[in-house]
C-alpha angles and dihedrals in degrees: 000000000000094000125050144137115255098219093194097054094028093231133135106230129193122183122188129152107283097018147058117193124189128179126178119239103249121256090235090057091048091050091050090050090053093046094050094040091235113156115238089235092059091049090048091054093049091045094051091048091053093046093047090052090059100038095087092054091050090046091058089051090049092053090051092049090049091050087058089053090050089049089052094055093041101042094124094055094077094220125157116262088244089064090058092046092051090047090052091048092051091047092050091049090051091049093050092048090051089047090053094046093047090055086066092059123085108278099251094148099204095047093047091051092049093048093048093047092049092048092047095049093043095049094043094048092051093044093050091047093051098040100042099027096233131148123270096252093048091045091051092050091049090047092055091050093046094048090053091047091047093051090049090050091048091052087055089047094053095040091050092051091048091049092051091046090051091051095047100046115066118184 
């Protein structure tokens, strides 16, 4: 899993290539767990189930937001909006495949981040060059901007899912 509750440190942790998010479990939630006698592990399981139920919906929203970013960097190419949406969908699929494959590697954080960043920038540069018929330097510059935008969108994706999970699961 890329999102879990660290029951020892009482933190919600999300790990994806390019980012590590960590939120503390709120004091109010911890007090409610103590009052009701609910083990943290049971709460963690319910929380992850609730978050996982909402992740696909937030993923669709993330793809749409990313297609807007692609439209922004490719506005002079006079492509149909569907082209940008399909490009965003392919990019997201590539990112999630890389994320899954990188979970199989030893968890040397720095190496994993460097591999994922190189793969992301390489794939995105080539894809932009082929899809939008731009030069290598311009495609690389757009790729850097889009990777930053994508990671920002994914932070919103994960934080939104965590917020919904927090609202849905009451200790």
